[in-house]
Amino acid sequence: MNDLRDLTLVIPAYNRPAYLERQIEYWAGSGVQLCILDGSKSSADPGLIARMGADVHYEYMPIGFNERLVHAAGIIKTKYVALLGDDEL
């Protein structure tokens, strides 16, 4: 597999915890950094958050989509970034 440590995937999640869990499981161990900014009505399940691992940055942010993306731009530390919907792999 290619080295993906220079890539952050920003995922602005919203009210679809099953998709969010699928994303985390899919990318686990790949080296990709996940930046999940959750605008849902409530935070993700604490059990899911506990399993996320060091390559996942999760924030519960019940604010608008654009505000979450602006926040992401300020915290990304990798050379490359891509935006994914919570239902895309």
PDB file of N, CA and C in Angstrom:
ATOM      1  N   MET A   1       0.844  -1.189   0.000  1.00  0.00           N
ATOM      2  CA  MET A   1       0.000   0.000   0.000  1.00  0.00           C
ATOM      3  C   MET A   1       0.882   1.242   0.000  1.00  0.00           C
ATOM      4  N   ASN A   2       0.453   2.265  -0.658  1.00  0.00           N
ATOM      5  CA  ASN A   2       1.175   3.539  -0.683  1.00  0.00           C
ATOM      6  C   ASN A   2       1.177   4.173   0.699  1.00  0.00           C
ATOM      7  N   ASP A   3       2.140   5.027   0.933  1.00  0.00           N
ATOM      8  CA  ASP A   3       2.228   5.752   2.190  1.00  0.00           C
ATOM      9  C   ASP A   3       1.219   6.895   2.161  1.00  0.00           C
ATOM     10  N   LEU A   4       0.244   6.835   3.037  1.00  0.00           N
ATOM     11  CA  LEU A   4      -0.822   7.835   3.049  1.00  0.00           C
ATOM     12  C   LEU A   4      -0.748   8.770   4.251  1.00  0.00           C
ATOM     13  N   ARG A   5       0.373   8.773   4.951  1.00  0.00           N
ATOM     14  CA  ARG A   5       0.491   9.603   6.154  1.00  0.00           C
ATOM     15  C   ARG A   5       0.452  11.096   5.860  1.00  0.00           C
ATOM     16  N   ASP A   6       0.677  11.500   4.616  1.00  0.00           N
ATOM     17  CA  ASP A   6       0.634  12.920   4.254  1.00  0.00           C
ATOM     18  C   ASP A   6      -0.762  13.386   3.849  1.00  0.00           C
ATOM     19  N   LEU A   7      -1.764  12.531   4.013  1.00  0.00           N
ATOM     20  CA  LEU A   7      -3.131  12.840   3.579  1.00  0.00           C
ATOM     21  C   LEU A   7      -4.090  12.902   4.765  1.00  0.00           C
ATOM     22  N   THR A   8      -4.868  13.981   4.815  1.00  0.00           N
ATOM     23  CA  THR A   8      -5.985  14.098   5.758  1.00  0.00           C
ATOM     24  C   THR A   8      -7.272  14.064   4.965  1.00  0.00           C
ATOM     25  N   LEU A   9      -8.204  13.252   5.416  1.00  0.00           N
ATOM     26  CA  LEU A   9      -9.544  13.225   4.847  1.00  0.00           C
ATOM     27  C   LEU A   9     -10.472  13.943   5.811  1.00  0.00           C
ATOM     28  N   VAL A  10     -11.067  15.021   5.343  1.00  0.00           N
ATOM     29  CA  VAL A  10     -12.022  15.780   6.150  1.00  0.00           C
ATOM     30  C   VAL A  10     -13.414  15.225   5.846  1.00  0.00           C
ATOM     31  N   ILE A  11     -14.101  14.826   6.907  1.00  0.00           N
ATOM     32  CA  ILE A  11     -15.433  14.246   6.768  1.00  0.00           C
ATOM     33  C   ILE A  11     -16.405  15.066   7.617  1.00  0.00           C
ATOM     34  N   PRO A  12     -17.213  15.921   6.983  1.00  0.00           N
ATOM     35  CA  PRO A  12     -18.211  16.686   7.726  1.00  0.00           C
ATOM     36  C   PRO A  12     -19.484  15.842   7.913  1.00  0.00           C
ATOM     37  N   ALA A  13     -19.504  15.051   8.959  1.00  0.00           N
ATOM     38  CA  ALA A  13     -20.596  14.111   9.218  1.00  0.00           C
ATOM     39  C   ALA A  13     -21.858  14.837   9.693  1.00  0.00           C
ATOM     40  N   TYR A  14     -23.007  14.185   9.441  1.00  0.00           N
ATOM     41  CA  TYR A  14     -24.271  14.754   9.922  1.00  0.00           C
ATOM     42  C   TYR A  14     -25.347  13.673  10.026  1.00  0.00           C
ATOM     43  N   ASN A  15     -25.676  13.297  11.256  1.00  0.00           N
ATOM     44  CA  ASN A  15     -26.803  12.407  11.576  1.00  0.00           C
ATOM     45  C   ASN A  15     -26.797  11.059  10.860  1.00  0.00           C
ATOM     46  N   ARG A  16     -25.624  10.489  10.585  1.00  0.00           N
ATOM     47  CA  ARG A  16     -25.561   9.159   9.973  1.00  0.00           C
ATOM     48  C   ARG A  16     -24.450   8.347  10.650  1.00  0.00           C
ATOM     49  N   PRO A  17     -24.683   7.925  11.888  1.00  0.00           N
ATOM     50  CA  PRO A  17     -23.624   7.238  12.636  1.00  0.00           C
ATOM     51  C   PRO A  17     -23.150   5.935  11.993  1.00  0.00           C
ATOM     52  N   ALA A  18     -24.016   5.215  11.302  1.00  0.00           N
ATOM     53  CA  ALA A  18     -23.593   3.967  10.658  1.00  0.00           C
ATOM     54  C   ALA A  18     -22.574   4.253   9.555  1.00  0.00           C
ATOM     55  N   TYR A  19     -22.788   5.318   8.785  1.00  0.00           N
ATOM     56  CA  TYR A  19     -21.828   5.698   7.748  1.00  0.00           C
ATOM     57  C   TYR A  19     -20.503   6.142   8.370  1.00  0.00           C
ATOM     58  N   LEU A  20     -20.596   6.873   9.456  1.00  0.00           N
ATOM     59  CA  LEU A  20     -19.399   7.341  10.142  1.00  0.00           C
ATOM     60  C   LEU A  20     -18.569   6.159  10.635  1.00  0.00           C
ATOM     61  N   GLU A  21     -19.219   5.192  11.234  1.00  0.00           N
ATOM     62  CA  GLU A  21     -18.519   4.003  11.718  1.00  0.00           C
ATOM     63  C   GLU A  21     -17.871   3.241  10.558  1.00  0.00           C
ATOM     64  N   ARG A  22     -18.559   3.146   9.441  1.00  0.00           N
ATOM     65  CA  ARG A  22     -18.014   2.460   8.261  1.00  0.00           C
ATOM     66  C   ARG A  22     -16.760   3.178   7.762  1.00  0.00           C
ATOM     67  N   GLN A  23     -16.783   4.509   7.729  1.00  0.00           N
ATOM     68  CA  GLN A  23     -15.605   5.283   7.310  1.00  0.00           C
ATOM     69  C   GLN A  23     -14.403   4.983   8.208  1.00  0.00           C
ATOM     70  N   ILE A  24     -14.621   5.005   9.501  1.00  0.00           N
ATOM     71  CA  ILE A  24     -13.536   4.782  10.455  1.00  0.00           C
ATOM     72  C   ILE A  24     -12.961   3.383  10.279  1.00  0.00           C
ATOM     73  N   GLU A  25     -13.811   2.381  10.164  1.00  0.00           N
ATOM     74  CA  GLU A  25     -13.349   1.005   9.980  1.00  0.00           C
ATOM     75  C   GLU A  25     -12.596   0.842   8.661  1.00  0.00           C
ATOM     76  N   TYR A  26     -13.073   1.480   7.605  1.00  0.00           N
ATOM     77  CA  TYR A  26     -12.443   1.358   6.297  1.00  0.00           C
ATOM     78  C   TYR A  26     -11.020   1.928   6.294  1.00  0.00           C
ATOM     79  N   TRP A  27     -10.841   3.107   6.888  1.00  0.00           N
ATOM     80  CA  TRP A  27      -9.556   3.793   6.831  1.00  0.00           C
ATOM     81  C   TRP A  27      -8.603   3.395   7.948  1.00  0.00           C
ATOM     82  N   ALA A  28      -9.064   2.662   8.950  1.00  0.00           N
ATOM     83  CA  ALA A  28      -8.215   2.265  10.077  1.00  0.00           C
ATOM     84  C   ALA A  28      -6.969   1.531   9.586  1.00  0.00           C
ATOM     85  N   GLY A  29      -5.832   1.930  10.093  1.00  0.00           N
ATOM     86  CA  GLY A  29      -4.578   1.275   9.764  1.00  0.00           C
ATOM     87  C   GLY A  29      -3.983   1.652   8.420  1.00  0.00           C
ATOM     88  N   SER A  30      -4.613   2.550   7.680  1.00  0.00           N
ATOM     89  CA  SER A  30      -4.128   2.927   6.347  1.00  0.00           C
ATOM     90  C   SER A  30      -3.054   4.006   6.394  1.00  0.00           C
ATOM     91  N   GLY A  31      -2.947   4.696   7.517  1.00  0.00           N
ATOM     92  CA  GLY A  31      -2.022   5.821   7.632  1.00  0.00           C
ATOM     93  C   GLY A  31      -2.687   7.155   7.374  1.00  0.00           C
ATOM     94  N   VAL A  32      -3.863   7.143   6.760  1.00  0.00           N
ATOM     95  CA  VAL A  32      -4.617   8.374   6.495  1.00  0.00           C
ATOM     96  C   VAL A  32      -5.054   8.992   7.820  1.00  0.00           C
ATOM     97  N   GLN A  33      -4.972  10.310   7.886  1.00  0.00           N
ATOM     98  CA  GLN A  33      -5.501  11.037   9.031  1.00  0.00           C
ATOM     99  C   GLN A  33      -6.959  11.384   8.727  1.00  0.00           C
ATOM    100  N   LEU A  34      -7.858  11.048   9.634  1.00  0.00           N
ATOM    101  CA  LEU A  34      -9.266  11.411   9.465  1.00  0.00           C
ATOM    102  C   LEU A  34      -9.580  12.598  10.354  1.00  0.00           C
ATOM    103  N   CYS A  35     -10.250  13.568   9.794  1.00  0.00           N
ATOM    104  CA  CYS A  35     -10.715  14.733  10.537  1.00  0.00           C
ATOM    105  C   CYS A  35     -12.236  14.735  10.414  1.00  0.00           C
ATOM    106  N   ILE A  36     -12.893  14.232  11.438  1.00  0.00           N
ATOM    107  CA  ILE A  36     -14.351  14.112  11.418  1.00  0.00           C
ATOM    108  C   ILE A  36     -14.934  15.270  12.218  1.00  0.00           C
ATOM    109  N   LEU A  37     -15.702  16.090  11.534  1.00  0.00           N
ATOM    110  CA  LEU A  37     -16.356  17.238  12.160  1.00  0.00           C
ATOM    111  C   LEU A  37     -17.853  16.978  12.111  1.00  0.00           C
ATOM    112  N   ASP A  38     -18.389  16.596  13.244  1.00  0.00           N
ATOM    113  CA  ASP A  38     -19.750  16.083  13.346  1.00  0.00           C
ATOM    114  C   ASP A  38     -20.735  17.192  13.694  1.00  0.00           C
ATOM    115  N   GLY A  39     -21.596  17.525  12.751  1.00  0.00           N
ATOM    116  CA  GLY A  39     -22.603  18.556  12.958  1.00  0.00           C
ATOM    117  C   GLY A  39     -23.959  17.990  13.347  1.00  0.00           C
ATOM    118  N   SER A  40     -23.989  16.741  13.765  1.00  0.00           N
ATOM    119  CA  SER A  40     -25.244  16.057  14.110  1.00  0.00           C
ATOM    120  C   SER A  40     -25.946  16.701  15.292  1.00  0.00           C
ATOM    121  N   LYS A  41     -27.170  16.267  15.526  1.00  0.00           N
ATOM    122  CA  LYS A  41     -27.944  16.779  16.657  1.00  0.00           C
ATOM    123  C   LYS A  41     -27.367  16.326  17.990  1.00  0.00           C
ATOM    124  N   SER A  42     -26.658  15.187  17.994  1.00  0.00           N
ATOM    125  CA  SER A  42     -25.976  14.717  19.202  1.00  0.00           C
ATOM    126  C   SER A  42     -24.651  14.074  18.801  1.00  0.00           C
ATOM    127  N   SER A  43     -23.745  14.021  19.746  1.00  0.00           N
ATOM    128  CA  SER A  43     -22.412  13.478  19.503  1.00  0.00           C
ATOM    129  C   SER A  43     -22.474  11.986  19.173  1.00  0.00           C
ATOM    130  N   ALA A  44     -21.412  11.504  18.529  1.00  0.00           N
ATOM    131  CA  ALA A  44     -21.316  10.071  18.224  1.00  0.00           C
ATOM    132  C   ALA A  44     -21.300   9.269  19.523  1.00  0.00           C
ATOM    133  N   ASP A  45     -21.650   8.005  19.397  1.00  0.00           N
ATOM    134  CA  ASP A  45     -21.671   7.093  20.529  1.00  0.00           C
ATOM    135  C   ASP A  45     -20.298   7.079  21.213  1.00  0.00           C
ATOM    136  N   PRO A  46     -20.245   7.191  22.532  1.00  0.00           N
ATOM    137  CA  PRO A  46     -18.955   7.186  23.228  1.00  0.00           C
ATOM    138  C   PRO A  46     -18.116   5.943  22.935  1.00  0.00           C
ATOM    139  N   GLY A  47     -18.753   4.797  22.718  1.00  0.00           N
ATOM    140  CA  GLY A  47     -18.017   3.584  22.378  1.00  0.00           C
ATOM    141  C   GLY A  47     -17.302   3.716  21.049  1.00  0.00           C
ATOM    142  N   LEU A  48     -17.948   4.336  20.078  1.00  0.00           N
ATOM    143  CA  LEU A  48     -17.328   4.568  18.769  1.00  0.00           C
ATOM    144  C   LEU A  48     -16.162   5.538  18.905  1.00  0.00           C
ATOM    145  N   ILE A  49     -16.352   6.585  19.642  1.00  0.00           N
ATOM    146  CA  ILE A  49     -15.292   7.572  19.848  1.00  0.00           C
ATOM    147  C   ILE A  49     -14.080   6.914  20.512  1.00  0.00           C
ATOM    148  N   ALA A  50     -14.306   6.043  21.476  1.00  0.00           N
ATOM    149  CA  ALA A  50     -13.217   5.361  22.176  1.00  0.00           C
ATOM    150  C   ALA A  50     -12.414   4.455  21.244  1.00  0.00           C
ATOM    151  N   ARG A  51     -13.043   3.924  20.199  1.00  0.00           N
ATOM    152  CA  ARG A  51     -12.366   3.019  19.262  1.00  0.00           C
ATOM    153  C   ARG A  51     -11.680   3.744  18.113  1.00  0.00           C
ATOM    154  N   MET A  52     -11.752   5.045  18.027  1.00  0.00           N
ATOM    155  CA  MET A  52     -11.287   5.780  16.863  1.00  0.00           C
ATOM    156  C   MET A  52      -9.779   5.707  16.634  1.00  0.00           C
ATOM    157  N   GLY A  53      -8.982   5.714  17.636  1.00  0.00           N
ATOM    158  CA  GLY A  53      -7.543   5.604  17.450  1.00  0.00           C
ATOM    159  C   GLY A  53      -6.860   6.941  17.211  1.00  0.00           C
ATOM    160  N   ALA A  54      -5.532   6.883  17.157  1.00  0.00           N
ATOM    161  CA  ALA A  54      -4.713   8.089  17.078  1.00  0.00           C
ATOM    162  C   ALA A  54      -4.801   8.805  15.733  1.00  0.00           C
ATOM    163  N   ASP A  55      -5.178   8.105  14.676  1.00  0.00           N
ATOM    164  CA  ASP A  55      -5.253   8.719  13.343  1.00  0.00           C
ATOM    165  C   ASP A  55      -6.582   9.413  13.078  1.00  0.00           C
ATOM    166  N   VAL A  56      -7.448   9.451  14.087  1.00  0.00           N
ATOM    167  CA  VAL A  56      -8.774  10.056  13.913  1.00  0.00           C
ATOM    168  C   VAL A  56      -8.920  11.248  14.855  1.00  0.00           C
ATOM    169  N   HIS A  57      -9.235  12.377  14.260  1.00  0.00           N
ATOM    170  CA  HIS A  57      -9.547  13.584  15.029  1.00  0.00           C
ATOM    171  C   HIS A  57     -11.056  13.768  14.917  1.00  0.00           C
ATOM    172  N   TYR A  58     -11.772  13.657  16.036  1.00  0.00           N
ATOM    173  CA  TYR A  58     -13.230  13.786  16.038  1.00  0.00           C
ATOM    174  C   TYR A  58     -13.611  14.994  16.874  1.00  0.00           C
ATOM    175  N   GLU A  59     -14.478  15.822  16.301  1.00  0.00           N
ATOM    176  CA  GLU A  59     -15.040  16.936  17.061  1.00  0.00           C
ATOM    177  C   GLU A  59     -16.534  16.995  16.817  1.00  0.00           C
ATOM    178  N   TYR A  60     -17.276  17.092  17.898  1.00  0.00           N
ATOM    179  CA  TYR A  60     -18.712  17.326  17.807  1.00  0.00           C
ATOM    180  C   TYR A  60     -18.908  18.826  17.694  1.00  0.00           C
ATOM    181  N   MET A  61     -19.440  19.257  16.535  1.00  0.00           N
ATOM    182  CA  MET A  61     -19.587  20.682  16.242  1.00  0.00           C
ATOM    183  C   MET A  61     -20.964  20.937  15.629  1.00  0.00           C
ATOM    184  N   PRO A  62     -21.986  21.121  16.443  1.00  0.00           N
ATOM    185  CA  PRO A  62     -23.329  21.342  15.890  1.00  0.00           C
ATOM    186  C   PRO A  62     -23.486  22.760  15.319  1.00  0.00           C
ATOM    187  N   ILE A  63     -22.668  23.035  14.304  1.00  0.00           N
ATOM    188  CA  ILE A  63     -22.717  24.323  13.602  1.00  0.00           C
ATOM    189  C   ILE A  63     -22.840  24.026  12.110  1.00  0.00           C
ATOM    190  N   GLY A  64     -22.911  25.029  11.298  1.00  0.00           N
ATOM    191  CA  GLY A  64     -23.105  24.860   9.863  1.00  0.00           C
ATOM    192  C   GLY A  64     -21.934  24.198   9.152  1.00  0.00           C
ATOM    193  N   PHE A  65     -22.228  23.688   7.973  1.00  0.00           N
ATOM    194  CA  PHE A  65     -21.243  22.999   7.134  1.00  0.00           C
ATOM    195  C   PHE A  65     -20.045  23.891   6.838  1.00  0.00           C
ATOM    196  N   ASN A  66     -20.300  25.106   6.375  1.00  0.00           N
ATOM    197  CA  ASN A  66     -19.207  26.015   6.020  1.00  0.00           C
ATOM    198  C   ASN A  66     -18.319  26.344   7.212  1.00  0.00           C
ATOM    199  N   GLU A  67     -18.919  26.547   8.369  1.00  0.00           N
ATOM    200  CA  GLU A  67     -18.132  26.846   9.569  1.00  0.00           C
ATOM    201  C   GLU A  67     -17.238  25.670   9.947  1.00  0.00           C
ATOM    202  N   ARG A  68     -17.732  24.458   9.775  1.00  0.00           N
ATOM    203  CA  ARG A  68     -16.913  23.273  10.066  1.00  0.00           C
ATOM    204  C   ARG A  68     -15.730  23.168   9.104  1.00  0.00           C
ATOM    205  N   LEU A  69     -15.951  23.503   7.828  1.00  0.00           N
ATOM    206  CA  LEU A  69     -14.850  23.450   6.861  1.00  0.00           C
ATOM    207  C   LEU A  69     -13.799  24.509   7.153  1.00  0.00           C
ATOM    208  N   VAL A  70     -14.214  25.686   7.548  1.00  0.00           N
ATOM    209  CA  VAL A  70     -13.259  26.735   7.928  1.00  0.00           C
ATOM    210  C   VAL A  70     -12.437  26.261   9.126  1.00  0.00           C
ATOM    211  N   HIS A  71     -13.094  25.633  10.082  1.00  0.00           N
ATOM    212  CA  HIS A  71     -12.378  25.100  11.249  1.00  0.00           C
ATOM    213  C   HIS A  71     -11.355  24.052  10.810  1.00  0.00           C
ATOM    214  N   ALA A  72     -11.753  23.169   9.901  1.00  0.00           N
ATOM    215  CA  ALA A  72     -10.840  22.122   9.413  1.00  0.00           C
ATOM    216  C   ALA A  72      -9.590  22.732   8.794  1.00  0.00           C
ATOM    217  N   ALA A  73      -9.754  23.798   8.036  1.00  0.00           N
ATOM    218  CA  ALA A  73      -8.613  24.435   7.386  1.00  0.00           C
ATOM    219  C   ALA A  73      -7.584  24.915   8.399  1.00  0.00           C
ATOM    220  N   GLY A  74      -8.033  25.235   9.582  1.00  0.00           N
ATOM    221  CA  GLY A  74      -7.120  25.720  10.613  1.00  0.00           C
ATOM    222  C   GLY A  74      -6.431  24.641  11.420  1.00  0.00           C
ATOM    223  N   ILE A  75      -6.877  23.394  11.324  1.00  0.00           N
ATOM    224  CA  ILE A  75      -6.280  22.348  12.158  1.00  0.00           C
ATOM    225  C   ILE A  75      -5.533  21.271  11.375  1.00  0.00           C
ATOM    226  N   ILE A  76      -5.650  21.266  10.060  1.00  0.00           N
ATOM    227  CA  ILE A  76      -4.993  20.246   9.242  1.00  0.00           C
ATOM    228  C   ILE A  76      -3.492  20.486   9.237  1.00  0.00           C
ATOM    229  N   LYS A  77      -2.730  19.402   9.430  1.00  0.00           N
ATOM    230  CA  LYS A  77      -1.280  19.512   9.503  1.00  0.00           C
ATOM    231  C   LYS A  77      -0.566  18.693   8.432  1.00  0.00           C
ATOM    232  N   THR A  78      -1.301  18.022   7.576  1.00  0.00           N
ATOM    233  CA  THR A  78      -0.673  17.193   6.544  1.00  0.00           C
ATOM    234  C   THR A  78      -0.471  17.995   5.258  1.00  0.00           C
ATOM    235  N   LYS A  79       0.330  17.425   4.376  1.00  0.00           N
ATOM    236  CA  LYS A  79       0.649  18.079   3.108  1.00  0.00           C
ATOM    237  C   LYS A  79      -0.548  18.112   2.157  1.00  0.00           C
ATOM    238  N   TYR A  80      -1.376  17.066   2.206  1.00  0.00           N
ATOM    239  CA  TYR A  80      -2.520  16.949   1.300  1.00  0.00           C
ATOM    240  C   TYR A  80      -3.804  16.784   2.099  1.00  0.00           C
ATOM    241  N   VAL A  81      -4.908  17.207   1.479  1.00  0.00           N
ATOM    242  CA  VAL A  81      -6.217  17.083   2.110  1.00  0.00           C
ATOM    243  C   VAL A  81      -7.263  16.790   1.046  1.00  0.00           C
ATOM    244  N   ALA A  82      -8.265  16.020   1.429  1.00  0.00           N
ATOM    245  CA  ALA A  82      -9.405  15.754   0.549  1.00  0.00           C
ATOM    246  C   ALA A  82     -10.669  15.808   1.391  1.00  0.00           C
ATOM    247  N   LEU A  83     -11.747  16.194   0.762  1.00  0.00           N
ATOM    248  CA  LEU A  83     -13.045  16.280   1.411  1.00  0.00           C
ATOM    249  C   LEU A  83     -13.884  15.092   0.987  1.00  0.00           C
ATOM    250  N   LEU A  84     -14.416  14.355   1.951  1.00  0.00           N
ATOM    251  CA  LEU A  84     -15.299  13.223   1.659  1.00  0.00           C
ATOM    252  C   LEU A  84     -16.614  13.408   2.385  1.00  0.00           C
ATOM    253  N   GLY A  85     -17.700  12.993   1.754  1.00  0.00           N
ATOM    254  CA  GLY A  85     -18.970  12.906   2.451  1.00  0.00           C
ATOM    255  C   GLY A  85     -18.913  11.726   3.391  1.00  0.00           C
ATOM    256  N   ASP A  86     -19.749  11.734   4.427  1.00  0.00           N
ATOM    257  CA  ASP A  86     -19.708  10.617   5.376  1.00  0.00           C
ATOM    258  C   ASP A  86     -20.195   9.293   4.763  1.00  0.00           C
ATOM    259  N   ASP A  87     -20.804   9.349   3.579  1.00  0.00           N
ATOM    260  CA  ASP A  87     -21.281   8.130   2.941  1.00  0.00           C
ATOM    261  C   ASP A  87     -20.397   7.684   1.774  1.00  0.00           C
ATOM    262  N   GLU A  88     -19.235   8.289   1.609  1.00  0.00           N
ATOM    263  CA  GLU A  88     -18.324   7.936   0.510  1.00  0.00           C
ATOM    264  C   GLU A  88     -17.095   7.216   1.049  1.00  0.00           C
ATOM    265  N   LEU A  89     -16.613   6.241   0.270  1.00  0.00           N
ATOM    266  CA  LEU A  89     -15.356   5.565   0.634  1.00  0.00           C
ATOM    267  C   LEU A  89     -14.350   5.801  -0.463  1.00  0.00           C
TER     268      LEU A  89
END
